[in-house]
PDB file of C-alpha atoms and ligand atoms in Angstrom:
ATOM      1  CA  MET V   1       4.731  18.608 -14.712  1.00  0.00           C
ATOM      2  CA  VAL V   2       2.338  16.054 -13.189  1.00  0.00           C
ATOM      3  CA  ILE V   3      -0.445  17.920 -11.373  1.00  0.00           C
ATOM      4  CA  LEU V   4      -3.201  15.300 -11.280  1.00  0.00           C
ATOM      5  CA  TYR V   5      -2.389  11.655 -10.894  1.00  0.00           C
ATOM      6  CA  THR V   6      -3.744   8.368  -9.699  1.00  0.00           C
ATOM      7  CA  ALA V   7      -2.039   5.396  -8.095  1.00  0.00           C
ATOM      8  CA  LYS V   8      -2.159   1.734  -8.997  1.00  0.00           C
ATOM      9  CA  LYS V   9      -0.387  -0.806  -6.802  1.00  0.00           C
ATOM     10  CA  GLY V  10       2.008   1.840  -5.536  1.00  0.00           C
ATOM     11  CA  VAL V  11       2.762   3.214  -9.006  1.00  0.00           C
ATOM     12  CA  TYR V  12       1.877   6.836  -9.732  1.00  0.00           C
ATOM     13  CA  ILE V  13       0.210   7.460 -13.076  1.00  0.00           C
ATOM     14  CA  ASN V  14      -0.397  10.819 -14.718  1.00  0.00           C
ATOM     15  CA  LEU V  15      -4.164  11.201 -15.110  1.00  0.00           C
ATOM     16  CA  ASN V  16      -3.609  12.090 -18.763  1.00  0.00           C
ATOM     17  CA  ASP V  17      -2.220   8.587 -19.314  1.00  0.00           C
ATOM     18  CA  ILE V  18      -5.160   6.493 -18.182  1.00  0.00           C
ATOM     19  CA  SER V  19      -7.994   5.232 -20.374  1.00  0.00           C
ATOM     20  CA  GLU V  20     -11.150   7.241 -21.015  1.00  0.00           C
ATOM     21  CA  GLU V  21     -13.110   4.333 -19.572  1.00  0.00           C
ATOM     22  CA  GLU V  22     -11.305   4.544 -16.247  1.00  0.00           C
ATOM     23  CA  LYS V  23     -11.750   8.307 -16.093  1.00  0.00           C
ATOM     24  CA  ILE V  24     -15.511   7.924 -16.035  1.00  0.00           C
ATOM     25  CA  SER V  25     -15.714   4.605 -14.180  1.00  0.00           C
ATOM     26  CA  GLY V  26     -16.694   6.200 -10.882  1.00  0.00           C
ATOM     27  CA  ASP V  27     -13.881   4.286  -9.151  1.00  0.00           C
ATOM     28  CA  LEU V  28     -11.059   6.699  -9.735  1.00  0.00           C
ATOM     29  CA  LYS V  29      -9.227   8.342  -6.852  1.00  0.00           C
ATOM     30  CA  VAL V  30      -7.491  11.446  -8.127  1.00  0.00           C
ATOM     31  CA  TYR V  31      -4.548  13.047  -6.342  1.00  0.00           C
ATOM     32  CA  VAL V  32      -3.547  16.697  -6.593  1.00  0.00           C
ATOM     33  CA  ASN V  33       0.178  17.362  -6.530  1.00  0.00           C
ATOM     34  CA  LEU V  34       0.410  20.918  -5.202  1.00  0.00           C
ATOM     35  CA  THR V  35       3.921  21.357  -3.872  1.00  0.00           C
ATOM     36  CA  ASN V  36       7.233  19.707  -2.997  1.00  0.00           C
ATOM     37  CA  LYS V  37       7.642  21.890   0.045  1.00  0.00           C
ATOM     38  CA  CYS V  38       7.312  20.372   3.479  1.00  0.00           C
ATOM     39  CA  SER V  39       7.841  21.504   7.048  1.00  0.00           C
ATOM     40  CA  CYS V  40       9.229  18.069   7.875  1.00  0.00           C
ATOM     41  CA  ALA V  41      12.189  16.067   6.642  1.00  0.00           C
ATOM     42  CA  CYS V  42      10.988  12.635   7.698  1.00  0.00           C
ATOM     43  CA  THR V  43      13.615   9.933   7.907  1.00  0.00           C
ATOM     44  CA  PHE V  44      11.423   7.662   5.765  1.00  0.00           C
ATOM     45  CA  CYS V  45      10.356  10.238   3.153  1.00  0.00           C
ATOM     46  CA  LEU V  46      11.088   9.288  -0.430  1.00  0.00           C
ATOM     47  CA  ARG V  47      11.255  12.898  -1.538  1.00  0.00           C
ATOM     48  CA  ASN V  48      14.551  13.362   0.273  1.00  0.00           C
ATOM     49  CA  THR V  49      16.410  10.947  -1.911  1.00  0.00           C
ATOM     50  CA  LYS V  50      18.348  12.265  -4.886  1.00  0.00           C
ATOM     51  CA  GLU V  51      17.096   9.417  -7.081  1.00  0.00           C
ATOM     52  CA  MET V  52      13.496  10.422  -6.455  1.00  0.00           C
ATOM     53  CA  LYS V  53      14.166  14.022  -7.340  1.00  0.00           C
ATOM     54  CA  GLU V  54      15.719  12.972 -10.603  1.00  0.00           C
ATOM     55  CA  SER V  55      13.533  10.082 -11.651  1.00  0.00           C
ATOM     56  CA  ASN V  56      10.121  10.417 -10.091  1.00  0.00           C
ATOM     57  CA  SER V  57       7.614  12.242 -12.211  1.00  0.00           C
ATOM     58  CA  LEU V  58       5.810  13.665  -9.176  1.00  0.00           C
ATOM     59  CA  TRP V  59       8.744  15.896  -8.384  1.00  0.00           C
ATOM     60  CA  LEU V  60       7.752  19.442  -9.336  1.00  0.00           C
ATOM     61  CA  GLU V  61      10.326  21.822 -10.763  1.00  0.00           C
ATOM     62  CA  ARG V  62       8.074  24.597  -9.481  1.00  0.00           C
ATOM     63  CA  GLU V  63       4.687  24.794  -7.841  1.00  0.00           C
ATOM     64  CA  PRO V  64       1.760  24.788 -10.292  1.00  0.00           C
ATOM     65  CA  THR V  65      -0.372  27.923 -10.244  1.00  0.00           C
ATOM     66  CA  TYR V  66      -4.089  27.868  -9.470  1.00  0.00           C
ATOM     67  CA  ASP V  67      -4.848  28.432 -13.176  1.00  0.00           C
ATOM     68  CA  GLU V  68      -2.622  25.538 -14.224  1.00  0.00           C
ATOM     69  CA  ILE V  69      -4.337  23.208 -11.759  1.00  0.00           C
ATOM     70  CA  ILE V  70      -7.797  24.283 -12.910  1.00  0.00           C
ATOM     71  CA  SER V  71      -6.936  23.789 -16.578  1.00  0.00           C
ATOM     72  CA  GLU V  72      -5.965  20.220 -15.686  1.00  0.00           C
ATOM     73  CA  PHE V  73      -9.281  19.666 -13.895  1.00  0.00           C
ATOM     74  CA  LYS V  74     -11.159  21.104 -16.863  1.00  0.00           C
ATOM     75  CA  LYS V  75     -10.012  18.151 -18.986  1.00  0.00           C
ATOM     76  CA  TYR V  76     -12.150  15.785 -16.909  1.00  0.00           C
ATOM     77  CA  ASP V  77     -15.644  15.238 -15.562  1.00  0.00           C
ATOM     78  CA  ILE V  78     -15.006  15.755 -11.847  1.00  0.00           C
ATOM     79  CA  THR V  79     -18.430  14.364 -10.954  1.00  0.00           C
ATOM     80  CA  LYS V  80     -17.179  10.928 -12.039  1.00  0.00           C
ATOM     81  CA  PHE V  81     -14.248  10.895  -9.608  1.00  0.00           C
ATOM     82  CA  LYS V  82     -14.644   8.737  -6.516  1.00  0.00           C
ATOM     83  CA  GLU V  83     -12.485  10.978  -4.328  1.00  0.00           C
ATOM     84  CA  ILE V  84     -10.067  13.864  -4.803  1.00  0.00           C
ATOM     85  CA  ILE V  85      -7.069  13.858  -2.507  1.00  0.00           C
ATOM     86  CA  PHE V  86      -4.565  16.599  -1.842  1.00  0.00           C
ATOM     87  CA  CYS V  87      -1.365  14.644  -1.509  1.00  0.00           C
ATOM     88  CA  GLY V  88       1.867  14.806  -3.395  1.00  0.00           C
ATOM     89  CA  PHE V  89       5.577  14.854  -2.747  1.00  0.00           C
ATOM     90  CA  GLY V  90       5.188  17.620  -0.197  1.00  0.00           C
ATOM     91  CA  GLU V  91       2.812  18.934   2.451  1.00  0.00           C
ATOM     92  CA  PRO V  92      -0.321  20.393   0.775  1.00  0.00           C
ATOM     93  CA  THR V  93      -0.882  22.999   3.498  1.00  0.00           C
ATOM     94  CA  MET V  94       2.438  24.598   2.494  1.00  0.00           C
ATOM     95  CA  ALA V  95       0.439  25.861  -0.513  1.00  0.00           C
ATOM     96  CA  LEU V  96      -2.553  26.785   1.639  1.00  0.00           C
ATOM     97  CA  ASP V  97      -4.107  29.537  -0.505  1.00  0.00           C
ATOM     98  CA  THR V  98      -4.015  27.404  -3.645  1.00  0.00           C
ATOM     99  CA  LEU V  99      -5.330  24.399  -1.739  1.00  0.00           C
ATOM    100  CA  ILE V 100      -8.365  26.335  -0.493  1.00  0.00           C
ATOM    101  CA  LYS V 101      -9.109  27.877  -3.894  1.00  0.00           C
ATOM    102  CA  VAL V 102      -8.838  24.539  -5.688  1.00  0.00           C
ATOM    103  CA  ALA V 103     -11.076  22.848  -3.092  1.00  0.00           C
ATOM    104  CA  GLU V 104     -13.617  25.650  -3.633  1.00  0.00           C
ATOM    105  CA  TYR V 105     -13.479  25.066  -7.385  1.00  0.00           C
ATOM    106  CA  ILE V 106     -14.063  21.318  -6.925  1.00  0.00           C
ATOM    107  CA  LYS V 107     -16.995  21.804  -4.539  1.00  0.00           C
ATOM    108  CA  ASN V 108     -18.572  24.360  -6.896  1.00  0.00           C
ATOM    109  CA  LYS V 109     -18.335  21.917  -9.781  1.00  0.00           C
ATOM    110  CA  SER V 110     -19.275  18.798  -7.864  1.00  0.00           C
ATOM    111  CA  ALA V 111     -20.515  19.309  -4.317  1.00  0.00           C
ATOM    112  CA  ASN V 112     -20.818  15.572  -3.662  1.00  0.00           C
ATOM    113  CA  THR V 113     -17.289  14.586  -4.619  1.00  0.00           C
ATOM    114  CA  PRO V 114     -15.453  13.842  -1.379  1.00  0.00           C
ATOM    115  CA  ILE V 115     -12.208  15.749  -0.827  1.00  0.00           C
ATOM    116  CA  ARG V 116      -9.467  14.420   1.406  1.00  0.00           C
ATOM    117  CA  LEU V 117      -6.401  16.225   2.653  1.00  0.00           C
ATOM    118  CA  ASN V 118      -3.335  14.248   3.705  1.00  0.00           C
ATOM    119  CA  SER V 119      -1.307  16.348   6.108  1.00  0.00           C
ATOM    120  CA  ASN V 120       1.596  16.251   8.532  1.00  0.00           C
ATOM    121  CA  GLY V 121      -0.516  18.323  10.934  1.00  0.00           C
ATOM    122  CA  LEU V 122       1.969  21.183  11.321  1.00  0.00           C
ATOM    123  CA  GLY V 123       0.064  23.769   9.278  1.00  0.00           C
ATOM    124  CA  ASP V 124      -0.839  25.870  12.321  1.00  0.00           C
ATOM    125  CA  LEU V 125       2.845  26.247  13.169  1.00  0.00           C
ATOM    126  CA  VAL V 126       3.798  27.130   9.608  1.00  0.00           C
ATOM    127  CA  HIS V 127       1.037  29.720   9.175  1.00  0.00           C
ATOM    128  CA  GLU V 128       1.071  30.894  12.798  1.00  0.00           C
ATOM    129  CA  LYS V 129      -2.706  30.603  13.071  1.00  0.00           C
ATOM    130  CA  GLU V 130      -5.486  28.048  13.380  1.00  0.00           C
ATOM    131  CA  ILE V 131      -6.002  26.916   9.775  1.00  0.00           C
ATOM    132  CA  ALA V 132      -8.749  24.279  10.288  1.00  0.00           C
ATOM    133  CA  PRO V 133     -11.626  26.833  10.001  1.00  0.00           C
ATOM    134  CA  LEU V 134     -10.542  27.442   6.381  1.00  0.00           C
ATOM    135  CA  PHE V 135     -11.449  23.842   5.562  1.00  0.00           C
ATOM    136  CA  GLU V 136     -15.074  24.075   6.643  1.00  0.00           C
ATOM    137  CA  GLY V 137     -17.446  22.927   3.873  1.00  0.00           C
ATOM    138  CA  LEU V 138     -14.492  22.075   1.618  1.00  0.00           C
ATOM    139  CA  ILE V 139     -12.535  19.185   3.091  1.00  0.00           C
ATOM    140  CA  ASP V 140     -14.513  16.047   3.966  1.00  0.00           C
ATOM    141  CA  THR V 141     -11.691  13.972   5.414  1.00  0.00           C
ATOM    142  CA  ILE V 142      -8.326  14.911   6.830  1.00  0.00           C
ATOM    143  CA  SER V 143      -5.697  12.270   7.363  1.00  0.00           C
ATOM    144  CA  ILE V 144      -2.963  13.428   9.740  1.00  0.00           C
ATOM    145  CA  SER V 145       0.278  11.517  10.251  1.00  0.00           C
ATOM    146  CA  LEU V 146       0.460  10.826  13.977  1.00  0.00           C
ATOM    147  CA  ASN V 147       3.639   8.814  13.477  1.00  0.00           C
ATOM    148  CA  SER V 148       4.252   8.122  17.156  1.00  0.00           C
ATOM    149  CA  SER V 149       2.746   8.141  20.639  1.00  0.00           C
ATOM    150  CA  ASN V 150       5.311  10.592  22.001  1.00  0.00           C
ATOM    151  CA  ALA V 151       6.955  13.903  21.175  1.00  0.00           C
ATOM    152  CA  GLU V 152      10.549  12.653  21.245  1.00  0.00           C
ATOM    153  CA  GLU V 153      10.014   9.908  18.688  1.00  0.00           C
ATOM    154  CA  PHE V 154       7.816  12.191  16.578  1.00  0.00           C
ATOM    155  CA  LEU V 155      10.567  14.779  16.359  1.00  0.00           C
ATOM    156  CA  LYS V 156      13.203  12.141  15.674  1.00  0.00           C
ATOM    157  CA  LEU V 157      11.142  10.806  12.775  1.00  0.00           C
ATOM    158  CA  THR V 158       9.871  14.041  11.264  1.00  0.00           C
ATOM    159  CA  ARG V 159      12.974  16.199  11.901  1.00  0.00           C
ATOM    160  CA  ASN V 160      10.823  19.314  11.765  1.00  0.00           C
ATOM    161  CA  LYS V 161      12.253  22.642  12.827  1.00  0.00           C
ATOM    162  CA  TYR V 162       9.692  23.357  15.541  1.00  0.00           C
ATOM    163  CA  GLY V 163      11.129  21.106  18.203  1.00  0.00           C
ATOM    164  CA  LEU V 164       9.393  18.906  20.761  1.00  0.00           C
ATOM    165  CA  SER V 165       6.345  21.142  21.082  1.00  0.00           C
ATOM    166  CA  SER V 166       5.468  20.306  17.453  1.00  0.00           C
ATOM    167  CA  TYR V 167       3.866  17.097  18.693  1.00  0.00           C
ATOM    168  CA  ASP V 168       1.353  18.872  20.928  1.00  0.00           C
ATOM    169  CA  SER V 169       0.666  21.363  18.158  1.00  0.00           C
ATOM    170  CA  MET V 170      -0.094  18.521  15.743  1.00  0.00           C
ATOM    171  CA  ILE V 171      -2.500  16.980  18.294  1.00  0.00           C
ATOM    172  CA  ARG V 172      -4.153  20.376  18.859  1.00  0.00           C
ATOM    173  CA  PHE V 173      -4.529  20.736  15.105  1.00  0.00           C
ATOM    174  CA  ALA V 174      -6.319  17.351  14.952  1.00  0.00           C
ATOM    175  CA  ILE V 175      -8.670  18.455  17.727  1.00  0.00           C
ATOM    176  CA  SER V 176      -9.345  21.750  15.987  1.00  0.00           C
ATOM    177  CA  CYS V 177     -10.094  19.910  12.708  1.00  0.00           C
ATOM    178  CA  LYS V 178     -12.926  18.051  14.454  1.00  0.00           C
ATOM    179  CA  SER V 179     -14.968  21.260  14.523  1.00  0.00           C
ATOM    180  CA  TYR V 180     -14.683  21.873  10.775  1.00  0.00           C
ATOM    181  CA  ILE V 181     -14.061  18.554   9.008  1.00  0.00           C
ATOM    182  CA  PRO V 182     -16.556  15.661   9.225  1.00  0.00           C
ATOM    183  CA  ASN V 183     -13.970  12.879   9.239  1.00  0.00           C
ATOM    184  CA  VAL V 184     -10.661  13.285  11.088  1.00  0.00           C
ATOM    185  CA  VAL V 185      -8.259  10.368  10.838  1.00  0.00           C
ATOM    186  CA  MET V 186      -4.771   9.936  12.231  1.00  0.00           C
ATOM    187  CA  THR V 187      -2.376   7.426  10.736  1.00  0.00           C
ATOM    188  CA  VAL V 188       0.553   5.322  11.785  1.00  0.00           C
ATOM    189  CA  VAL V 189       2.445   2.670   9.870  1.00  0.00           C
ATOM    190  CA  ASP V 190       2.050  -0.975  10.764  1.00  0.00           C
ATOM    191  CA  CYS V 191       5.747  -1.585  11.451  1.00  0.00           C
ATOM    192  CA  ILE V 192       5.908   0.423  14.698  1.00  0.00           C
ATOM    193  CA  GLY V 193       4.893  -2.558  16.840  1.00  0.00           C
ATOM    194  CA  GLU V 194       1.748  -3.560  18.695  1.00  0.00           C
ATOM    195  CA  LYS V 195       2.574  -1.709  21.895  1.00  0.00           C
ATOM    196  CA  GLU V 196       3.167   1.564  20.084  1.00  0.00           C
ATOM    197  CA  ILE V 197       0.044   1.100  17.951  1.00  0.00           C
ATOM    198  CA  ALA V 198      -1.970   0.574  21.153  1.00  0.00           C
ATOM    199  CA  ALA V 199      -0.495   3.760  22.638  1.00  0.00           C
ATOM    200  CA  CYS V 200      -1.423   5.681  19.466  1.00  0.00           C
ATOM    201  CA  GLN V 201      -4.917   4.196  19.600  1.00  0.00           C
ATOM    202  CA  ALA V 202      -5.272   5.438  23.187  1.00  0.00           C
ATOM    203  CA  ILE V 203      -4.340   8.973  22.078  1.00  0.00           C
ATOM    204  CA  CYS V 204      -6.884   8.880  19.244  1.00  0.00           C
ATOM    205  CA  ASP V 205      -9.571   7.509  21.564  1.00  0.00           C
ATOM    206  CA  LYS V 206      -8.837  10.298  24.034  1.00  0.00           C
ATOM    207  CA  ILE V 207      -9.204  13.062  21.473  1.00  0.00           C
ATOM    208  CA  GLY V 208     -12.042  11.321  19.627  1.00  0.00           C
ATOM    209  CA  VAL V 209     -10.558  10.653  16.183  1.00  0.00           C
ATOM    210  CA  HIS V 210     -10.180   7.476  14.179  1.00  0.00           C
ATOM    211  CA  LEU V 211      -6.770   5.759  13.933  1.00  0.00           C
ATOM    212  CA  ARG V 212      -5.789   4.109  10.676  1.00  0.00           C
ATOM    213  CA  VAL V 213      -2.870   1.714  10.695  1.00  0.00           C
ATOM    214  CA  ARG V 214      -1.500   1.721   7.173  1.00  0.00           C
ATOM    215  CA  PRO V 215       1.029  -0.559   5.533  1.00  0.00           C
ATOM    216  CA  PHE V 216       4.567   0.796   5.409  1.00  0.00           C
ATOM    217  CA  GLU V 217       5.499   1.373   1.769  1.00  0.00           C
TER     218      GLU V 217
HETATM  219  S1  SF4 D 301       5.550  14.981   6.121  1.00  0.00           S
HETATM  220 FE1  SF4 D 301       5.310  13.660   4.344  1.00  0.00          FE
HETATM  221  S2  SF4 D 301       6.143  14.855   2.615  1.00  0.00           S
HETATM  222 FE2  SF4 D 301       6.849  15.820   4.508  1.00  0.00          FE
HETATM  223  S3  SF4 D 301       8.872  14.940   4.860  1.00  0.00           S
HETATM  224 FE3  SF4 D 301       7.365  13.729   6.022  1.00  0.00          FE
HETATM  225  S4  SF4 D 301       6.785  12.012   4.692  1.00  0.00           S
HETATM  226 FE4  SF4 D 301       7.798  13.584   3.430  1.00  0.00          FE
END
């Protein structure tokens, strides 16, 4: 089971498999693979393909427990990591309790190590409450997939079970994160076209968050 990993040129590497030198280089971004569960079934998501489930090492047969995650962290000097990112083959907020406890552990061990959470932004719907306050003092950056400038396209892409109102909920979540997380970023992929990117930029400007246009992988 791969719990901690890093990525090089799009290839995921188990943290156990990299050199000791790299582990303490100060340049290492470390990802935490918490869960396969997700409230979306995005049309472009690799986790939905059978091949990925069978061949990709990030696919978890079961969710790791808090203790299992911590024993992985204990193998390394966290203070040497450049950034720790909650991001795997599922939505990290689906394992919310573990996510919070692990973030607490990291901040206790190394208060200055930045923690990022990559999220689909639907955690409030899943947990039926405002979850952003739980991240205060723990998460330094949240990256939320905006995907689209409108609810219809968002739903078409993410195929989540919450319907059209999921879009507004995701935007509300981003706004709520601003009160608890220093850096709130929304992302879109570069292949959606200039007009759509401009429309997404306008939404981010309106709510006061940064938009990151990332390459489609
Ligand atoms: S939100 Fe992310 S993990 Fe979930 S289905 Fe979409 S791309 Fe996959």
